[in-house]
Amino acid sequence: MCFFACLCSFNQALFFFKQKTAYGFEYGLVGSDMCIRNCFLLGVRRSALEQGWKKRPVVMRHAEAIADRLGVSPIVGQLIAGRGIAVEDAQAFYNPSLKESLPDPATFQDMELGAGRIIRALEQGEEIAIFGDYDVDGATSSAVLYRFLTAVGAKMRIYIPDRMKEGYGPNAAALIGLRDAGVDLVITVDCGILSYEPLAAAKEAGLDVIVVDHHKAETTLPEAVAVINPNRLDDESGQGHLAAVGVAFLLTVAINRLLRGAGWYTADRPAPDLLTLLDIVALGTVADVVPLTGANRALVTQGLKVMANRKNVGLTCLADVGRISEAPTAYHAGFILGPRVNAGGRVGEAGLGARLLTTDNANEARQIADKLDKYNEERRFIEAEVLEAAMGQMEALYGPDGTPDTIVVAYGDGWHTGVIGIVASRLKDKYGVPALVIGSDGAEAKGSARSISGVDLGAAILEAVQQGLPLKGGGHAMAAGLTVATDKIDALTSLLKEQLQTQVKNARTGRALKIYAVVAFTGSTPYLIVQIEKVAPLSPGNPAPRTGDPGGG
């Protein structure tokens, strides 16, 4: 019999362990050296979730070189090497800094073009509107640009569309309405990359638009003054993993650089401190579930430190409502703060999140935070109802213990479109395949999809749009949304199954719980645990470590 122990300060337990990370629960099983030598890995053929157990391959000379370079335990060297981090990149990974990891904004297509147009608006006293998505990434992107541009003297407003009445992304009526209200320049954030008709209408109305997005782009770009998106096909920045709020922050860096060069800042008009925006950047980056690697890792690590200073009154009030009484972590951002900011766009007032993050009035912030907390409770209730109905459909199709082979699709009349993305995430977690949940209230339906690692859902949705099945749609590898005629849902399901079959098969075949290292339980010293904790913040691209006890418990 194997005895088990876990070396991790993220919820320790003997035998079988369950770890709560910023992205859900991770399960581990660790055992004796004899088990590793003589049995399947750690004495276990497969986990309770039917995943194989493997020791993550590590080139030991690389692990040792990393440990020497960082001055850490060899175990930590194995953890870092096992994540594919090269020796020369280990310092930046283990001690992430903006100086080392933040990319030059000039490497992004259209970045300087967009920054230049914004500076012209500043110089000419034009009014700028930020058109943001209604989720956390959209709210934080809006807040970052609003706070910075207001600080440098711009005339600003924020427009967040109503999810139920206007749907996702820019619409012609809203853009023309902004133009009629005196707005000269619109910056779309976390949306706009596929908004061809609305942006064409804006151009015809004499309204300039800059697109700041991170969703997958097609070959043709929308008509805009500038399209800043690391996932446009001709962008060579290599920063496609950024959330929209990361792109928005880099735009503030680009604008700030140009303003300094132009002599904009004076003793009476000092340059704003961009680092004060990082708490908002960290929230949006974590909540959008992008990989916390490279620049994202540095933005979140530094942003959580800024968040701990509690200088943003909106975030402070939201943390109080969420009963956060410790230094904030990625878990707090992803599971306590993020859902509450999201709740306004899902079931309440779409603009509440952006208002919370931009106000400096403590009374207003408290009122908004309380509202968002109530909306979050309402969201949970609605979500539970839709999830129960969706699970019923899945059990009718696959049985209580069935395993779908490609993608699960659930559809219901009247399902609240504000929660279908969360329900899709729940189905994805349960079945281990991508999930699409669709709700309708008529001839057209809205769908939200979530993917698994190794399956590019955004590309599949774009291809389906090109084949004429969804009326519109898009997203990124792990999440996507679409609008589809109800009579096309079956055909769309068949197409997605065909498109994703090979990707899902490969992703599931290679899916395993991988052990990084073997450590004696007696070696689980506080010093080692502190070193391991520096591997955080955790994310799908940087999972929680698992370690085994060779001493037999």
Coordinates of C-alpha atoms in Angstrom, one line a residue:
M1 CA 0.0 0.0 0.0
C2 CA 1.3 3.5 -0.8
F3 CA 1.1 6.3 1.7
F4 CA 0.6 9.8 0.4
A5 CA 1.5 13.3 1.3
C6 CA 1.4 16.7 -0.4
L7 CA 4.0 19.4 -0.4
C8 CA 2.1 22.6 -1.2
S9 CA 0.9 25.4 1.0
F10 CA -2.2 25.8 -1.2
N11 CA -4.3 23.4 1.0
Q12 CA -2.2 20.6 2.4
A13 CA -3.6 17.1 3.1
L14 CA -2.3 13.5 3.5
F15 CA -3.1 10.8 1.0
F16 CA -5.4 12.1 -1.7
F17 CA -5.4 15.9 -1.9
K18 CA -7.6 18.6 -3.4
Q19 CA -6.1 22.0 -4.1
K20 CA -8.1 25.2 -4.8
T21 CA -6.3 27.4 -7.2
A22 CA -7.2 30.6 -8.9
Y23 CA -8.8 28.5 -11.7
G24 CA -10.7 25.9 -9.8
F25 CA -9.8 22.7 -8.0
E26 CA -6.7 20.5 -8.8
Y27 CA -6.5 17.0 -7.6
G28 CA -3.2 15.3 -6.6
L29 CA -2.0 11.9 -5.4
V30 CA 1.5 11.5 -4.3
G31 CA 3.3 8.4 -3.0
S32 CA 6.4 6.5 -2.1
D33 CA 9.6 5.9 -4.1
M34 CA 8.8 2.2 -4.2
C35 CA 5.5 3.0 -5.9
I36 CA 7.2 5.1 -8.5
R37 CA 9.8 2.4 -9.3
N38 CA 7.6 -0.7 -9.2
C39 CA 4.0 0.4 -10.0
F40 CA 2.3 2.8 -12.4
L41 CA 3.3 6.3 -11.4
L42 CA 2.8 6.7 -7.7
G43 CA 1.0 3.3 -7.6
V44 CA -2.0 4.7 -9.6
R45 CA -3.0 3.7 -13.0
R46 CA -5.6 6.4 -13.5
S47 CA -7.1 9.2 -11.3
A48 CA -10.7 9.4 -10.1
L49 CA -11.3 11.7 -13.1
E50 CA -9.9 9.1 -15.5
Q51 CA -6.7 10.9 -16.2
G52 CA -3.4 9.0 -16.4
W53 CA -0.6 9.7 -14.0
K54 CA 2.8 10.6 -15.3
K55 CA 6.1 12.1 -14.1
R56 CA 6.6 15.3 -16.0
P57 CA 9.8 15.0 -18.1
V58 CA 12.5 17.2 -16.8
V59 CA 16.1 17.6 -18.1
M60 CA 17.9 17.4 -14.8
R61 CA 20.9 19.4 -15.9
H62 CA 18.5 22.2 -16.8
A63 CA 16.8 22.0 -13.5
E64 CA 20.1 22.0 -11.6
A65 CA 21.3 25.0 -13.6
I66 CA 18.1 26.9 -12.8
A67 CA 18.4 26.1 -9.1
D68 CA 22.0 27.3 -9.1
R69 CA 21.1 30.5 -11.0
L70 CA 18.2 31.4 -8.7
G71 CA 19.8 30.1 -5.5
V72 CA 16.8 27.9 -4.7
S73 CA 16.1 24.2 -3.8
P74 CA 16.7 21.7 -6.6
I75 CA 13.0 20.8 -6.2
V76 CA 12.1 24.4 -7.3
G77 CA 14.5 24.0 -10.2
Q78 CA 12.6 20.9 -11.3
L79 CA 9.3 22.7 -10.9
I80 CA 10.5 25.6 -13.2
A81 CA 12.2 23.4 -15.7
G82 CA 9.2 21.1 -15.9
R83 CA 7.1 24.1 -17.1
G84 CA 9.3 24.4 -20.2
I85 CA 11.2 27.5 -18.9
A86 CA 14.7 27.8 -20.3
V87 CA 17.7 28.5 -18.0
E88 CA 18.1 32.0 -19.4
D89 CA 14.4 32.8 -18.8
A90 CA 14.2 31.4 -15.3
Q91 CA 15.0 34.7 -13.5
A92 CA 12.3 36.5 -15.3
F93 CA 9.8 33.7 -14.5
Y94 CA 10.7 33.4 -10.9
N95 CA 11.0 37.1 -10.2
P96 CA 8.8 38.6 -12.8
S97 CA 9.3 42.3 -13.4
L98 CA 7.8 44.7 -15.8
K99 CA 11.2 46.0 -16.8
E100 CA 12.2 42.5 -18.1
S101 CA 8.8 41.2 -19.3
L102 CA 6.8 44.2 -20.6
P103 CA 7.0 44.3 -24.4
D104 CA 7.7 47.4 -26.4
P105 CA 4.3 48.8 -27.5
A106 CA 5.9 49.8 -30.8
T107 CA 6.2 46.2 -31.8
F108 CA 2.3 46.0 -32.2
Q109 CA 0.8 46.8 -35.5
D110 CA -1.0 50.2 -35.5
M111 CA 0.0 51.0 -31.9
E112 CA 1.9 54.2 -32.7
L113 CA -0.8 55.2 -35.2
G114 CA -3.5 54.8 -32.6
A115 CA -1.5 56.6 -29.9
G116 CA -0.8 59.5 -32.3
R117 CA -4.5 59.9 -33.1
I118 CA -5.4 60.0 -29.4
I119 CA -2.8 62.7 -28.8
R120 CA -4.3 64.7 -31.6
A121 CA -7.6 64.5 -29.9
L122 CA -6.0 65.7 -26.7
E123 CA -4.3 68.7 -28.4
Q124 CA -7.5 69.7 -30.2
G125 CA -9.8 69.2 -27.2
E126 CA -11.9 66.5 -28.9
E127 CA -14.2 64.3 -26.8
I128 CA -13.2 60.7 -26.7
A129 CA -15.5 57.8 -25.9
I130 CA -14.5 54.3 -24.8
F131 CA -16.8 51.6 -26.1
G132 CA -16.2 48.6 -23.8
D133 CA -17.4 45.1 -23.6
Y134 CA -19.7 44.3 -20.6
D135 CA -17.4 41.6 -19.1
V136 CA -14.5 42.1 -16.6
D137 CA -11.9 42.4 -19.4
G138 CA -14.0 45.1 -21.0
A139 CA -14.7 47.0 -17.8
T140 CA -11.0 46.9 -16.7
S141 CA -9.8 47.9 -20.2
S142 CA -12.3 50.8 -20.2
A143 CA -11.2 51.9 -16.7
V144 CA -7.5 51.8 -17.5
L145 CA -7.8 54.0 -20.5
Y146 CA -10.4 56.3 -18.9
R147 CA -8.2 56.9 -15.8
F148 CA -5.1 57.5 -17.8
L149 CA -6.6 59.8 -20.4
T150 CA -8.6 61.8 -17.9
A151 CA -5.3 62.3 -15.9
V152 CA -3.6 63.7 -19.0
G153 CA -6.4 66.1 -19.7
A154 CA -8.7 64.4 -22.1
K155 CA -12.5 64.9 -22.3
M156 CA -13.8 61.4 -21.7
R157 CA -16.9 59.2 -21.4
I158 CA -17.4 55.4 -21.3
Y159 CA -20.2 53.5 -23.1
I160 CA -20.9 49.9 -22.2
P161 CA -23.7 48.3 -24.3
D162 CA -26.6 46.5 -22.7
R163 CA -26.1 42.7 -23.2
M164 CA -29.8 41.9 -23.6
K165 CA -30.8 45.0 -25.8
E166 CA -27.7 45.6 -27.8
G167 CA -25.6 42.4 -27.7
Y168 CA -21.9 42.1 -27.9
G169 CA -19.6 44.7 -29.5
P170 CA -20.1 48.0 -31.3
N171 CA -23.5 48.6 -33.0
A172 CA -24.2 51.3 -35.5
A173 CA -27.0 53.0 -33.5
A174 CA -24.8 53.5 -30.5
L175 CA -21.8 54.7 -32.5
I176 CA -23.8 57.2 -34.4
G177 CA -25.5 58.3 -31.2
L178 CA -22.1 59.1 -29.7
R179 CA -21.2 61.1 -32.8
D180 CA -24.5 63.1 -32.5
A181 CA -23.6 63.7 -28.9
G182 CA -20.4 65.4 -29.9
V183 CA -17.9 62.6 -29.6
D184 CA -15.0 62.8 -32.2
L185 CA -13.1 59.6 -31.4
V186 CA -14.2 56.2 -30.2
I187 CA -11.8 53.6 -28.8
T188 CA -13.4 50.1 -28.7
V189 CA -11.9 47.8 -26.0
D190 CA -12.2 44.0 -25.8
C191 CA -14.4 44.2 -28.9
G192 CA -14.5 45.5 -32.4
I193 CA -12.2 43.2 -34.4
L194 CA -15.1 41.7 -36.3
S195 CA -17.5 44.7 -36.3
Y196 CA -17.3 45.5 -40.0
E197 CA -20.8 47.0 -40.6
P198 CA -21.0 49.1 -37.4
L199 CA -17.5 50.6 -38.0
A200 CA -18.2 51.3 -41.6
A201 CA -21.3 53.2 -40.5
A202 CA -19.3 55.1 -38.0
K203 CA -16.8 56.1 -40.7
E204 CA -19.6 57.3 -43.0
A205 CA -20.9 59.4 -40.1
G206 CA -17.5 61.1 -39.7
L207 CA -16.6 59.3 -36.5
D208 CA -13.0 58.0 -36.1
V209 CA -12.6 54.7 -34.4
I210 CA -9.6 52.9 -32.8
V211 CA -10.0 49.2 -32.1
V212 CA -8.2 47.8 -29.1
D213 CA -8.9 44.0 -28.9
H214 CA -7.3 40.6 -28.4
H215 CA -9.8 38.3 -30.0
K216 CA -9.0 36.3 -33.2
A217 CA -9.0 38.4 -36.3
E218 CA -9.9 37.5 -39.9
T219 CA -7.8 38.4 -43.0
T220 CA -10.0 41.5 -43.5
L221 CA -9.9 44.1 -40.8
P222 CA -12.7 46.6 -39.9
E223 CA -12.6 50.1 -41.2
A224 CA -10.8 52.1 -38.4
V225 CA -8.1 54.6 -37.9
A226 CA -6.0 51.9 -36.1
V227 CA -6.6 48.3 -35.2
I228 CA -4.4 47.3 -32.2
N229 CA -4.7 43.6 -31.7
P230 CA -1.8 41.1 -31.1
N231 CA -4.0 38.4 -32.7
R232 CA -4.4 40.2 -36.0
L233 CA -2.7 38.0 -38.7
D234 CA 0.0 40.5 -39.6
D235 CA 1.0 41.4 -36.0
E236 CA 4.5 40.2 -35.1
S237 CA 4.6 41.3 -31.5
G238 CA 4.3 37.7 -30.2
Q239 CA 1.9 38.9 -27.5
G240 CA -1.2 37.0 -28.5
H241 CA -1.7 35.7 -25.0
L242 CA -2.5 39.2 -23.6
A243 CA -6.0 40.0 -22.4
A244 CA -7.5 43.2 -23.8
V245 CA -6.7 45.0 -20.6
G246 CA -3.0 44.2 -21.2
V247 CA -3.2 45.7 -24.7
A248 CA -5.0 48.8 -23.3
F249 CA -2.3 49.2 -20.7
L250 CA 0.4 49.1 -23.4
L251 CA -1.5 51.7 -25.3
T252 CA -1.2 54.0 -22.3
V253 CA 2.5 53.3 -22.2
A254 CA 2.7 54.3 -25.9
I255 CA 0.7 57.5 -25.4
N256 CA 2.7 58.4 -22.3
R257 CA 6.0 58.0 -24.2
L258 CA 4.8 60.2 -27.0
L259 CA 3.5 62.9 -24.6
R260 CA 6.8 63.0 -22.8
G261 CA 8.6 63.5 -26.2
A262 CA 6.2 66.3 -27.1
G263 CA 6.8 68.1 -23.8
W264 CA 3.2 67.7 -22.7
Y265 CA 4.0 67.3 -19.0
T266 CA 4.9 70.3 -16.9
A267 CA 5.2 71.1 -13.2
D268 CA 1.5 72.0 -13.3
R269 CA 0.6 68.9 -15.3
P270 CA 2.8 66.1 -14.1
A271 CA 2.9 62.7 -15.8
P272 CA 0.5 60.1 -14.2
D273 CA 2.0 57.0 -12.5
L274 CA 1.1 54.2 -14.8
L275 CA 1.9 51.6 -12.1
T276 CA -1.2 52.7 -10.1
L277 CA -3.3 51.2 -12.9
L278 CA -1.8 47.7 -12.5
D279 CA -4.4 46.5 -9.9
I280 CA -7.1 47.0 -12.6
V281 CA -4.9 45.3 -15.2
A282 CA -4.3 42.3 -12.9
L283 CA -8.0 41.9 -12.2
G284 CA -8.9 41.9 -15.9
T285 CA -6.1 39.6 -16.9
V286 CA -6.9 36.9 -14.3
A287 CA -10.6 37.1 -14.8
D288 CA -10.3 36.6 -18.6
V289 CA -8.5 33.3 -17.9
V290 CA -5.6 34.0 -20.2
P291 CA -2.3 32.2 -19.6
L292 CA -0.3 33.8 -16.8
T293 CA 3.0 33.6 -18.7
G294 CA 5.4 36.2 -20.1
A295 CA 4.0 39.8 -19.8
N296 CA 0.8 38.5 -18.2
R297 CA 2.8 37.0 -15.3
A298 CA 4.6 40.2 -14.6
L299 CA 1.4 42.3 -14.9
V300 CA -0.5 40.2 -12.5
T301 CA 2.4 39.7 -10.0
Q302 CA 3.0 43.4 -9.8
G303 CA -0.7 44.3 -10.0
L304 CA -1.6 42.2 -7.0
K305 CA 1.0 44.1 -5.0
V306 CA -0.7 47.4 -6.1
M307 CA -4.1 45.9 -5.2
A308 CA -2.9 45.1 -1.7
N309 CA -2.3 48.9 -1.2
R310 CA -6.1 49.4 -1.5
K311 CA -5.7 52.8 -3.3
N312 CA -8.5 52.1 -5.8
V313 CA -11.6 52.9 -3.8
G314 CA -13.8 50.8 -6.1
L315 CA -11.7 47.7 -5.7
T316 CA -11.4 48.3 -2.0
C317 CA -15.1 48.4 -1.5
L318 CA -15.6 45.3 -3.7
A319 CA -12.9 43.5 -1.6
D320 CA -14.8 44.5 1.6
V321 CA -18.1 43.2 0.2
G322 CA -16.4 40.0 -0.8
R323 CA -14.9 39.7 2.7
I324 CA -11.3 39.6 1.6
S325 CA -9.2 40.2 4.7
E326 CA -5.8 39.1 3.4
A327 CA -3.4 40.1 0.7
P328 CA -5.2 39.6 -2.6
T329 CA -4.1 36.6 -4.8
A330 CA -5.1 35.5 -8.3
Y331 CA -7.8 33.3 -6.6
H332 CA -9.4 36.5 -5.1
A333 CA -9.3 38.2 -8.4
G334 CA -10.7 35.3 -10.3
F335 CA -13.3 34.0 -7.9
I336 CA -14.4 36.9 -5.7
L337 CA -13.8 40.2 -7.4
G338 CA -14.2 39.1 -11.0
P339 CA -17.6 37.5 -10.8
R340 CA -19.0 40.5 -9.0
V341 CA -17.7 42.9 -11.7
N342 CA -19.1 40.6 -14.3
A343 CA -22.5 40.4 -12.6
G344 CA -23.5 43.9 -13.7
G345 CA -23.1 42.9 -17.4
R346 CA -24.7 39.5 -16.9
V347 CA -28.0 40.3 -15.1
G348 CA -27.9 43.9 -13.9
E349 CA -26.6 47.2 -15.2
A350 CA -23.8 46.8 -17.8
G351 CA -21.9 49.9 -17.0
L352 CA -21.6 49.3 -13.2
G353 CA -18.2 47.5 -13.3
A354 CA -16.5 50.3 -15.3
R355 CA -18.1 52.9 -13.0
L356 CA -16.9 51.1 -9.9
L357 CA -13.3 51.0 -11.2
T358 CA -13.2 54.7 -12.2
T359 CA -14.9 56.5 -9.3
D360 CA -12.9 58.1 -6.6
N361 CA -16.0 58.7 -4.4
A362 CA -16.0 56.2 -1.6
N363 CA -19.8 56.5 -1.0
E364 CA -20.6 55.9 -4.6
A365 CA -18.1 53.0 -4.7
R366 CA -19.7 51.4 -1.7
Q367 CA -23.2 51.7 -3.3
I368 CA -22.0 50.2 -6.6
A369 CA -20.2 47.3 -4.8
D370 CA -23.3 46.5 -2.8
K371 CA -25.3 46.5 -6.0
L372 CA -22.9 44.2 -7.8
D373 CA -22.9 41.8 -4.8
K374 CA -26.7 41.5 -5.0
Y375 CA -26.5 41.1 -8.8
N376 CA -24.0 38.3 -8.2
E377 CA -26.4 36.5 -5.9
E378 CA -29.1 36.8 -8.5
R379 CA -26.7 35.5 -11.2
R380 CA -25.9 32.5 -9.1
F381 CA -29.6 31.6 -8.8
I382 CA -30.3 32.0 -12.5
E383 CA -27.1 30.1 -13.3
A384 CA -28.2 27.1 -11.1
E385 CA -31.5 26.9 -13.0
V386 CA -29.9 26.9 -16.4
L387 CA -27.2 24.5 -15.4
E388 CA -29.8 22.0 -14.1
A389 CA -31.6 22.2 -17.4
A390 CA -28.4 21.8 -19.4
M391 CA -27.2 18.9 -17.3
G392 CA -30.6 17.2 -17.8
Q393 CA -30.1 17.5 -21.6
M394 CA -26.6 16.1 -21.4
E395 CA -27.7 13.1 -19.2
A396 CA -30.5 12.4 -21.7
L397 CA -28.0 12.3 -24.5
Y398 CA -25.0 10.5 -22.9
G399 CA -26.4 8.9 -19.7
P400 CA -25.3 9.8 -16.1
D401 CA -21.8 8.5 -16.7
G402 CA -21.4 9.0 -20.5
T403 CA -18.4 10.7 -22.0
P404 CA -19.0 12.9 -25.1
D405 CA -16.2 12.5 -27.7
T406 CA -15.9 16.1 -29.2
I407 CA -18.1 18.9 -27.9
V408 CA -21.3 19.2 -25.9
V409 CA -24.0 21.6 -27.0
A410 CA -26.9 22.5 -24.8
Y411 CA -29.8 24.7 -26.0
G412 CA -32.9 26.2 -24.3
D413 CA -35.7 28.7 -25.0
G414 CA -35.6 31.5 -22.6
W415 CA -32.2 30.7 -21.1
H416 CA -30.7 33.9 -19.7
T417 CA -27.8 34.8 -22.0
G418 CA -26.0 36.5 -19.2
V419 CA -25.2 33.1 -17.6
I420 CA -24.7 30.8 -20.6
G421 CA -20.9 31.3 -20.6
I422 CA -20.6 30.2 -17.0
V423 CA -22.8 27.2 -17.7
A424 CA -20.6 26.3 -20.6
S425 CA -17.6 26.4 -18.3
R426 CA -19.3 24.1 -15.9
L427 CA -20.1 21.6 -18.7
K428 CA -16.6 21.8 -20.0
D429 CA -15.2 21.0 -16.6
K430 CA -17.6 18.0 -16.1
Y431 CA -17.1 16.4 -19.4
G432 CA -13.5 17.4 -20.3
V433 CA -14.5 18.6 -23.8
P434 CA -15.4 22.0 -25.2
A435 CA -18.9 23.1 -24.4
L436 CA -21.4 25.5 -26.2
V437 CA -24.5 26.7 -24.4
I438 CA -27.2 28.5 -26.4
G439 CA -30.2 30.5 -25.2
S440 CA -32.9 32.0 -27.4
D441 CA -36.0 34.1 -27.1
G442 CA -37.1 33.9 -30.7
A443 CA -35.7 33.1 -34.2
E444 CA -32.2 34.1 -33.2
A445 CA -30.1 32.6 -30.4
K446 CA -27.0 33.6 -28.5
G447 CA -24.3 31.1 -27.7
S448 CA -21.3 31.1 -25.5
A449 CA -18.6 28.5 -25.6
R450 CA -15.6 27.4 -23.5
S451 CA -12.7 25.2 -24.5
I452 CA -10.1 22.9 -23.1
S453 CA -6.4 23.4 -23.3
G454 CA -5.1 22.4 -26.8
V455 CA -8.4 23.1 -28.6
D456 CA -8.7 26.4 -30.5
L457 CA -12.4 27.2 -30.2
G458 CA -12.2 30.8 -31.5
A459 CA -10.7 29.6 -34.8
A460 CA -13.4 27.0 -35.1
I461 CA -16.2 29.5 -34.6
L462 CA -14.6 31.9 -37.1
E463 CA -14.5 29.1 -39.7
A464 CA -18.2 28.3 -39.0
V465 CA -19.1 32.0 -39.5
Q466 CA -17.2 31.9 -42.9
Q467 CA -19.3 28.8 -43.8
G468 CA -22.5 30.8 -43.1
L469 CA -23.9 29.0 -40.1
P470 CA -23.6 31.5 -37.2
L471 CA -24.8 35.0 -38.2
K472 CA -21.7 36.3 -36.4
G473 CA -19.2 35.1 -33.9
G474 CA -15.6 35.1 -32.7
G475 CA -13.4 34.8 -29.7
H476 CA -10.1 33.4 -28.7
A477 CA -8.7 29.9 -28.1
M478 CA -10.4 29.2 -24.8
A479 CA -13.7 31.2 -25.2
A480 CA -16.0 32.3 -27.9
G481 CA -19.5 33.7 -28.5
L482 CA -21.9 33.6 -31.4
T483 CA -25.3 34.5 -32.8
V484 CA -27.1 31.7 -34.7
A485 CA -30.5 31.2 -36.2
T486 CA -32.3 28.5 -34.2
D487 CA -32.9 26.4 -37.3
K488 CA -29.1 26.2 -37.9
I489 CA -28.1 24.9 -34.4
D490 CA -28.1 21.2 -35.4
A491 CA -26.0 22.0 -38.5
L492 CA -23.6 24.1 -36.4
T493 CA -23.2 21.3 -33.9
S494 CA -22.3 18.8 -36.6
L495 CA -19.8 21.2 -38.2
L496 CA -18.1 21.9 -34.8
K497 CA -17.9 18.2 -34.1
E498 CA -16.2 17.6 -37.4
Q499 CA -13.8 20.6 -37.0
L500 CA -12.8 19.8 -33.5
Q501 CA -12.6 16.0 -33.5
T502 CA -8.9 15.7 -34.1
Q503 CA -8.0 18.5 -31.7
V504 CA -10.1 17.2 -28.9
K505 CA -8.8 13.6 -29.4
N506 CA -5.2 14.8 -29.3
A507 CA -5.9 17.0 -26.3
R508 CA -7.6 14.2 -24.3
T509 CA -5.0 11.6 -25.3
G510 CA -2.2 13.8 -23.9
R511 CA -4.2 14.8 -20.8
A512 CA -2.6 13.5 -17.6
L513 CA -1.9 14.6 -14.1
K514 CA 1.8 15.2 -14.2
I515 CA 4.0 15.1 -11.1
Y516 CA 6.9 17.6 -11.1
A517 CA 9.1 16.2 -8.4
V518 CA 9.5 13.7 -5.5
V519 CA 10.1 15.2 -2.1
A520 CA 10.4 13.6 1.4
F521 CA 7.7 14.7 3.7
T522 CA 10.3 15.7 6.2
G523 CA 11.8 18.0 3.5
S524 CA 8.6 20.0 3.4
T525 CA 10.2 22.9 5.3
P526 CA 8.6 26.4 5.6
Y527 CA 11.6 27.7 3.6
L528 CA 10.9 25.3 0.7
I529 CA 7.2 26.1 0.8
V530 CA 7.9 29.8 0.5
Q531 CA 10.1 29.1 -2.5
I532 CA 7.4 27.0 -4.2
E533 CA 4.8 29.7 -3.5
K534 CA 6.8 32.1 -5.8
V535 CA 5.8 29.9 -8.7
A536 CA 2.3 31.5 -8.4
P537 CA 0.2 33.2 -9.7
L538 CA -1.4 30.1 -11.0
S539 CA -3.4 29.7 -14.2
P540 CA -4.1 27.1 -17.0
G541 CA -0.6 28.0 -18.4
N542 CA 1.0 27.8 -15.0
P543 CA -0.7 25.0 -13.0
A544 CA -0.3 24.3 -9.3
P545 CA 2.7 22.0 -8.6
R546 CA 2.3 18.4 -7.4
T547 CA 5.0 16.6 -5.4
G548 CA 5.5 13.2 -4.0
D549 CA 6.8 11.8 -0.7
P550 CA 9.5 9.1 -1.1
G551 CA 9.6 8.3 2.6
G552 CA 6.4 6.3 2.7
G553 CA 4.4 8.9 4.7

